[in-house]
Structures are given as C-alpha cells and as structure tokens.
Amino acid sequence: MDQGREQDRDGAENAVGGAADGVADGVADGVADGAADGQPGPDAGGDERPEARLERAVRVAEQALIEFEIAVETFRVEVENFSRLHHQKLGPMYARLDELEALVAEARAARTGDPEDLRRAQEARAAVMPMPGVEELFHDWIDTDGLSPEAAAMLTERPVQPPKRVRPGEEARRLYRELARKAHPDLAREEGERKRREEFITRVNAAYARGDEGLLRELSAEWEAGPAPAEERLSESEELYARLEWLAERKDMLSAVARELEESAIGAMLRMAPDDPDRLLEEIAEQLLAQVSERENELSGLVQ
C-alpha cells in the first residue's frame, strides 16, 4: 500500500469516527429539545429538522466507511497475492538454503566431532523438514475465499493459475472501486437488498483478487442492468443514532483487520516496497541466490 493510499485509508477511517462522534453530539441537543415540545430544537438551523442533519451525518459516515473498507480490502488482496507469489517463487530457494545450512552443519560436526557442533547439526537437520501443526497443514488449502487456488487445482487436476502480480492493474482497481461504491451492502435499507448486494460484492471481490478486468466489466454491466435499489425511507432519530453506532463499530472492526494485516510478516514486507511490491520479490530472490552460493562454497570447503 503506497503512502497516498495509506493516507486515504486513514482519512476515511477518521471520517467515520468524526461523523459518528462530532455531528451526533451536535444534533443530540436539538433532538432532545424538539422532543420536549414536538418542535425542532434551537440548533436545528432554520426550519430544518434535527433528524435531517443526522440523516446527512449518517450518509457521510456510510461513504467514509465504504472508502475505508475499499482500502482495507485492496491491501488484503495485495497481502494475499504477495504471500502466494512469495511461497511459489521463493519457496524452493528457502528449501535449498535450509538444506545447505544442514549439510554445512553436518560437515562441520563430522570434521570437529565437537558435541556442540553435533547438536547444531541435529537442530539444522530437524529444521529442514519440521512436523507441521494442524493450522499449517490447512493453511495452504484454505484462504479467505475458501479453497485456495492450489488446493482447487489439485482436486480438479487443473494447472495452478497464480496471480500474475501482487497488485491488480490500474483499470481493475478503478472498476473495483466503482462497483464497491455503487453496490456496497451498507447502502441497503432492506434485508433482501442487503443480501443481494452481499452476494454481488463477494463476486466482485473474487474477480478483483484475480485482477480479472474483463469479469469486472461484466459485473459492472450486470449491476447497471439490475433492479434499482428501493426508495430510502426517512429514518427516525433513534434509528439513525443506531445506524451511526453500527458504523462506528464496523469501523473499529476494519481498523483491527487493517492493523493485523500491516503487522503480519507479509504486510511488513509490502510496506518496505509500497511502490513496486513485485520488484521486492526479485530483490529477495537475488539475496537468496547469493546466500545459496555462499553456503555452497562453504560446504565445498568443508568436504574437501
């Protein structure tokens, strides 16, 4: 996630909280005063009902939350794609390096006979093929969308189609953001409409994760041709306050997800190269090749 997009995400996060906290406090007095005599309160501003101001606050918070969720989902896709590419491209190099580390340790122990060298050799060999735990056994099979592409390919005997890049192209990102703004479930007022939007956004997220611009265009056309959203009804102040509270809670949940992504090992690596994460993989590969060459030379010197 580059600096500009990170600032956008932070701004959207702050906007949700600001709408929920600042505006609601200002409207509360007007609602309370109006409730006493059935008239708009003194802070309502002319003939405007306090509920109308609260309605605008809810709309602002909804749009801010959508922008925040778009930013978090964008970064989640990058982390997931980077993790998959990191495993596929660099996994064999890491395995080769671990094997060489074990061979070097074993050769040194055989030469010196030192108990400490023997202990280190045993530890190095054990690290080459560790016994996986339950979570590790399932990690490569299941991801946030269910079966991972690798697992699905094994079950269907189809070739694995890894993501071509860590970050989907500009056009895919533009289409995704447009669809997320238009079809986001948080814009629904009826349960049936929310369910329709949730199912549609799930398809949008999957297409974006693959960087499939063609499918995103098809989904955009499908949405435009679909049923128009139901007319929004004027909400009462209690319902609007509950809506603001839900938006604030949703923002807190997304903030926790964003922190978890950023603090993960892959997230930290992405933040090292926000402008070109694909290039970071190439740089890591070059470093691993250099380490492999160094260990091979060391091993050659020990076995001569």
Short mmCIF file of C-alpha atoms in Angstrom, two decimals:
data_model
loop_
_atom_site.label_atom_id
_atom_site.label_comp_id
_atom_site.label_asym_id
_atom_site.label_seq_id
_atom_site.Cartn_x
_atom_site.Cartn_y
_atom_site.Cartn_z
CA MET A 1 0.00 0.00 0.00
CA ASP A 2 1.70 3.23 -1.10
CA GLN A 3 1.80 6.35 1.07
CA GLY A 4 -1.03 8.10 -0.79
CA ARG A 5 -3.41 5.17 -0.43
CA GLU A 6 -2.43 4.72 3.21
CA GLN A 7 -3.29 8.38 3.86
CA ASP A 8 -6.61 7.90 2.06
CA ARG A 9 -7.38 4.93 4.28
CA ASP A 10 -6.50 6.86 7.43
CA GLY A 11 -8.62 9.78 6.27
CA ALA A 12 -11.62 7.56 5.61
CA GLU A 13 -11.21 5.90 8.98
CA ASN A 14 -11.13 9.26 10.75
CA ALA A 15 -14.15 10.49 8.78
CA VAL A 16 -16.29 7.61 10.01
CA GLY A 17 -15.46 8.34 13.62
CA GLY A 18 -15.83 12.08 13.13
CA ALA A 19 -19.29 11.76 11.64
CA ALA A 20 -20.38 9.41 14.40
CA ASP A 21 -18.95 11.47 17.27
CA GLY A 22 -18.94 15.14 16.36
CA VAL A 23 -22.17 15.52 14.39
CA ALA A 24 -24.21 13.21 16.60
CA ASP A 25 -23.28 15.24 19.68
CA GLY A 26 -24.35 18.44 17.99
CA VAL A 27 -27.68 17.03 16.82
CA ALA A 28 -28.49 15.35 20.13
CA ASP A 29 -29.38 18.62 21.83
CA GLY A 30 -31.68 19.63 19.00
CA VAL A 31 -33.46 16.28 19.06
CA ALA A 32 -33.88 16.42 22.82
CA ASP A 33 -35.20 19.97 22.79
CA GLY A 34 -37.58 19.19 19.96
CA ALA A 35 -38.85 16.09 21.71
CA ALA A 36 -39.96 18.20 24.66
CA ASP A 37 -42.46 20.24 22.68
CA GLY A 38 -42.73 18.42 19.37
CA GLN A 39 -40.81 21.15 17.52
CA PRO A 40 -37.28 21.30 16.06
CA GLY A 41 -34.68 22.30 18.67
CA PRO A 42 -32.76 25.59 18.69
CA ASP A 43 -29.77 24.01 16.95
CA ALA A 44 -31.79 22.64 14.07
CA GLY A 45 -30.91 25.56 11.79
CA GLY A 46 -33.95 27.41 10.48
CA ASP A 47 -36.82 25.12 9.52
CA GLU A 48 -34.59 22.06 9.14
CA ARG A 49 -35.47 19.14 11.37
CA PRO A 50 -32.59 17.81 13.54
CA GLU A 51 -33.27 14.36 12.07
CA ALA A 52 -32.35 15.76 8.66
CA ARG A 53 -28.94 16.83 9.93
CA LEU A 54 -28.48 13.42 11.49
CA GLU A 55 -29.51 11.82 8.21
CA ARG A 56 -26.70 13.70 6.45
CA ALA A 57 -24.25 12.62 9.16
CA VAL A 58 -25.20 9.00 8.56
CA ARG A 59 -24.71 9.38 4.79
CA VAL A 60 -21.26 10.94 5.31
CA ALA A 61 -20.27 8.16 7.69
CA GLU A 62 -21.54 5.49 5.27
CA GLN A 63 -19.50 6.85 2.38
CA ALA A 64 -16.41 7.19 4.57
CA LEU A 65 -16.81 3.61 5.78
CA ILE A 66 -17.11 2.35 2.21
CA GLU A 67 -13.89 4.14 1.23
CA PHE A 68 -12.16 2.71 4.30
CA GLU A 69 -13.37 -0.81 3.52
CA ILE A 70 -12.21 -0.47 -0.10
CA ALA A 71 -8.73 0.49 1.13
CA VAL A 72 -8.58 -2.40 3.60
CA GLU A 73 -9.81 -4.93 1.00
CA THR A 74 -7.29 -3.60 -1.54
CA PHE A 75 -4.45 -4.15 0.92
CA ARG A 76 -5.79 -7.59 1.90
CA VAL A 77 -5.67 -8.67 -1.76
CA GLU A 78 -2.11 -7.40 -2.07
CA VAL A 79 -1.04 -9.25 1.10
CA GLU A 80 -2.70 -12.48 -0.06
CA ASN A 81 -1.24 -12.27 -3.57
CA PHE A 82 2.21 -11.37 -2.25
CA SER A 83 2.08 -14.28 0.18
CA ARG A 84 1.11 -16.71 -2.58
CA LEU A 85 3.75 -15.44 -5.01
CA HIS A 86 6.35 -15.37 -2.23
CA HIS A 87 5.65 -19.04 -1.48
CA GLN A 88 5.60 -20.13 -5.13
CA LYS A 89 8.63 -18.19 -6.36
CA LEU A 90 10.88 -18.22 -3.29
CA GLY A 91 9.81 -21.41 -1.51
CA PRO A 92 12.26 -23.65 -3.43
CA MET A 93 15.12 -21.21 -2.68
CA TYR A 94 14.32 -21.21 1.03
CA ALA A 95 14.19 -25.01 0.99
CA ARG A 96 17.55 -25.22 -0.79
CA LEU A 97 19.11 -22.77 1.68
CA ASP A 98 17.79 -24.75 4.66
CA GLU A 99 19.20 -27.96 3.17
CA LEU A 100 22.60 -26.34 2.63
CA GLU A 101 22.57 -24.99 6.21
CA ALA A 102 22.01 -28.54 7.46
CA LEU A 103 24.71 -30.00 5.19
CA VAL A 104 27.24 -27.38 6.30
CA ALA A 105 26.45 -28.00 9.97
CA GLU A 106 26.74 -31.78 9.48
CA ALA A 107 30.02 -31.47 7.60
CA ARG A 108 31.46 -29.23 10.32
CA ALA A 109 30.33 -31.61 13.05
CA ALA A 110 31.84 -34.59 11.21
CA ARG A 111 35.15 -32.75 10.92
CA THR A 112 35.40 -31.47 14.51
CA GLY A 113 33.48 -34.10 16.47
CA ASP A 114 32.59 -31.34 18.92
CA PRO A 115 29.37 -32.11 20.88
CA GLU A 116 28.14 -28.55 20.36
CA ASP A 117 28.66 -28.84 16.60
CA LEU A 118 26.82 -32.18 16.65
CA ARG A 119 23.91 -30.57 18.50
CA ARG A 120 23.75 -27.72 15.99
CA ALA A 121 23.82 -30.18 13.09
CA GLN A 122 20.89 -32.10 14.56
CA GLU A 123 18.91 -28.89 15.01
CA ALA A 124 19.68 -27.75 11.46
CA ARG A 125 18.56 -31.09 10.04
CA ALA A 126 15.37 -31.06 12.11
CA ALA A 127 14.55 -27.58 10.79
CA VAL A 128 14.65 -28.76 7.17
CA MET A 129 11.51 -30.89 7.45
CA PRO A 130 9.60 -29.82 10.57
CA MET A 131 6.44 -31.64 11.60
CA PRO A 132 3.60 -29.29 10.67
CA GLY A 133 0.86 -28.39 13.10
CA VAL A 134 -2.83 -28.59 12.28
CA GLU A 135 -3.04 -24.91 11.26
CA GLU A 136 -0.02 -25.25 8.99
CA LEU A 137 -1.50 -28.35 7.38
CA PHE A 138 -4.62 -26.43 6.39
CA HIS A 139 -3.08 -23.01 5.71
CA ASP A 140 -2.17 -23.72 2.08
CA TRP A 141 -5.54 -25.34 1.40
CA ILE A 142 -7.91 -22.73 2.77
CA ASP A 143 -7.81 -18.94 2.46
CA THR A 144 -10.34 -16.15 2.93
CA ASP A 145 -12.31 -17.28 -0.13
CA GLY A 146 -12.46 -20.97 0.83
CA LEU A 147 -10.27 -23.47 -1.00
CA SER A 148 -7.06 -21.89 -2.21
CA PRO A 149 -6.32 -21.99 -5.97
CA GLU A 150 -3.56 -24.55 -5.30
CA ALA A 151 -5.93 -26.85 -3.43
CA ALA A 152 -8.68 -26.47 -6.03
CA ALA A 153 -6.20 -27.25 -8.80
CA MET A 154 -5.09 -30.43 -7.05
CA LEU A 155 -8.67 -31.61 -6.54
CA THR A 156 -9.75 -30.86 -10.13
CA GLU A 157 -6.43 -31.88 -11.76
CA ARG A 158 -6.17 -28.47 -13.37
CA PRO A 159 -2.97 -26.41 -13.54
CA VAL A 160 -2.48 -23.81 -10.84
CA GLN A 161 -3.07 -20.24 -12.04
CA PRO A 162 -1.16 -17.98 -9.62
CA PRO A 163 -1.74 -14.22 -9.64
CA LYS A 164 0.50 -12.53 -12.20
CA ARG A 165 1.20 -9.59 -9.97
CA VAL A 166 0.95 -8.62 -6.33
CA ARG A 167 -1.16 -5.59 -7.14
CA PRO A 168 -4.01 -5.74 -9.72
CA GLY A 169 -3.72 -3.29 -12.62
CA GLU A 170 -4.98 0.30 -12.53
CA GLU A 171 -8.07 -0.47 -14.61
CA ALA A 172 -9.02 -3.38 -12.35
CA ARG A 173 -8.64 -1.17 -9.30
CA ARG A 174 -10.76 1.59 -10.89
CA LEU A 175 -13.55 -0.85 -11.78
CA TYR A 176 -13.43 -2.43 -8.34
CA ARG A 177 -13.71 0.90 -6.53
CA GLU A 178 -16.64 1.99 -8.70
CA LEU A 179 -18.51 -1.26 -8.07
CA ALA A 180 -17.79 -1.17 -4.34
CA ARG A 181 -19.15 2.36 -4.07
CA LYS A 182 -22.32 1.54 -6.01
CA ALA A 183 -23.15 -1.93 -4.72
CA HIS A 184 -21.84 -1.87 -1.15
CA PRO A 185 -24.20 -3.71 1.25
CA ASP A 186 -24.04 -0.86 3.76
CA LEU A 187 -26.13 1.27 1.37
CA ALA A 188 -29.08 -1.12 1.63
CA ARG A 189 -32.06 -0.36 3.85
CA GLU A 190 -33.96 -3.63 3.40
CA GLU A 191 -32.66 -7.08 4.35
CA GLY A 192 -33.41 -8.52 0.91
CA GLU A 193 -31.47 -5.75 -0.81
CA ARG A 194 -28.56 -6.18 1.62
CA LYS A 195 -28.37 -9.91 0.84
CA ARG A 196 -28.40 -9.22 -2.91
CA ARG A 197 -25.58 -6.71 -2.52
CA GLU A 198 -23.52 -9.01 -0.28
CA GLU A 199 -23.70 -11.83 -2.83
CA PHE A 200 -22.77 -9.47 -5.64
CA ILE A 201 -19.84 -7.89 -3.76
CA THR A 202 -18.49 -11.38 -2.99
CA ARG A 203 -18.23 -11.96 -6.75
CA VAL A 204 -16.66 -8.54 -7.23
CA ASN A 205 -14.03 -9.23 -4.55
CA ALA A 206 -13.14 -12.59 -6.12
CA ALA A 207 -12.74 -11.01 -9.59
CA TYR A 208 -10.60 -8.22 -8.17
CA ALA A 209 -8.37 -10.65 -6.27
CA ARG A 210 -7.59 -12.31 -9.63
CA GLY A 211 -7.14 -8.95 -11.37
CA ASP A 212 -9.79 -10.02 -13.91
CA GLU A 213 -10.66 -6.76 -15.69
CA GLY A 214 -12.99 -8.45 -18.17
CA LEU A 215 -15.09 -10.03 -15.43
CA LEU A 216 -15.18 -6.76 -13.50
CA ARG A 217 -16.56 -5.02 -16.62
CA GLU A 218 -19.21 -7.74 -16.96
CA LEU A 219 -20.16 -7.31 -13.31
CA SER A 220 -20.38 -3.56 -13.78
CA ALA A 221 -22.78 -4.02 -16.70
CA GLU A 222 -24.76 -6.58 -14.69
CA TRP A 223 -25.16 -4.15 -11.81
CA GLU A 224 -26.29 -1.33 -14.06
CA ALA A 225 -28.91 -3.60 -15.63
CA GLY A 226 -30.09 -4.99 -12.30
CA PRO A 227 -33.08 -3.90 -10.20
CA ALA A 228 -32.93 -0.35 -8.90
CA PRO A 229 -32.46 -0.03 -5.12
CA ALA A 230 -35.65 0.54 -3.18
CA GLU A 231 -36.52 4.08 -2.22
CA GLU A 232 -34.95 5.01 1.08
CA ARG A 233 -37.43 5.88 3.79
CA LEU A 234 -36.97 8.79 6.18
CA SER A 235 -35.49 7.27 9.34
CA GLU A 236 -36.41 8.33 12.85
CA SER A 237 -33.71 9.81 15.07
CA GLU A 238 -33.40 6.65 17.20
CA GLU A 239 -32.80 4.52 14.10
CA LEU A 240 -30.26 7.00 12.75
CA TYR A 241 -28.33 7.04 16.02
CA ALA A 242 -28.29 3.24 16.00
CA ARG A 243 -27.01 3.38 12.42
CA LEU A 244 -24.17 5.71 13.40
CA GLU A 245 -23.28 3.43 16.29
CA TRP A 246 -23.19 0.40 13.96
CA LEU A 247 -20.96 2.30 11.51
CA ALA A 248 -18.54 3.20 14.29
CA GLU A 249 -18.39 -0.43 15.42
CA ARG A 250 -17.83 -1.54 11.84
CA LYS A 251 -15.00 0.97 11.54
CA ASP A 252 -13.36 -0.40 14.71
CA MET A 253 -13.56 -3.93 13.30
CA LEU A 254 -11.99 -2.86 10.00
CA SER A 255 -9.27 -0.97 11.89
CA ALA A 256 -8.39 -4.19 13.72
CA VAL A 257 -8.24 -6.09 10.42
CA ALA A 258 -6.00 -3.39 8.90
CA ARG A 259 -3.64 -3.49 11.89
CA GLU A 260 -3.42 -7.28 11.71
CA LEU A 261 -2.57 -7.11 8.00
CA GLU A 262 0.05 -4.39 8.47
CA GLU A 263 1.69 -6.13 11.44
CA SER A 264 1.92 -9.50 9.68
CA ALA A 265 5.25 -10.59 8.22
CA ILE A 266 3.98 -10.24 4.65
CA GLY A 267 2.36 -6.87 5.39
CA ALA A 268 5.62 -5.57 6.84
CA MET A 269 7.47 -6.71 3.72
CA LEU A 270 4.96 -4.93 1.48
CA ARG A 271 5.43 -1.70 3.41
CA MET A 272 9.16 -1.92 2.63
CA ALA A 273 8.40 -1.51 -1.10
CA PRO A 274 5.00 0.20 -1.39
CA ASP A 275 5.55 1.48 -4.93
CA ASP A 276 6.65 -1.80 -6.54
CA PRO A 277 5.98 -4.92 -4.44
CA ASP A 278 6.69 -7.21 -7.41
CA ARG A 279 10.22 -5.84 -7.58
CA LEU A 280 10.66 -6.71 -3.90
CA LEU A 281 10.22 -10.39 -4.75
CA GLU A 282 13.01 -10.11 -7.31
CA GLU A 283 15.30 -8.44 -4.78
CA ILE A 284 14.63 -11.14 -2.18
CA ALA A 285 15.31 -13.81 -4.81
CA GLU A 286 18.66 -12.19 -5.61
CA GLN A 287 19.58 -12.16 -1.92
CA LEU A 288 18.61 -15.81 -1.52
CA LEU A 289 20.67 -16.82 -4.56
CA ALA A 290 23.67 -15.05 -3.08
CA GLN A 291 23.19 -16.87 0.24
CA VAL A 292 22.81 -20.21 -1.56
CA SER A 293 26.05 -19.59 -3.45
CA GLU A 294 27.83 -18.65 -0.22
CA ARG A 295 26.66 -21.81 1.56
CA GLU A 296 27.62 -23.99 -1.42
CA ASN A 297 31.14 -22.57 -1.35
CA GLU A 298 31.33 -23.12 2.42
CA LEU A 299 30.16 -26.70 2.05
CA SER A 300 32.66 -27.35 -0.73
CA GLY A 301 35.47 -26.18 1.53
CA LEU A 302 34.37 -28.44 4.39
CA VAL A 303 34.05 -31.67 2.37
CA GLN A 304 37.34 -31.36 0.50
#
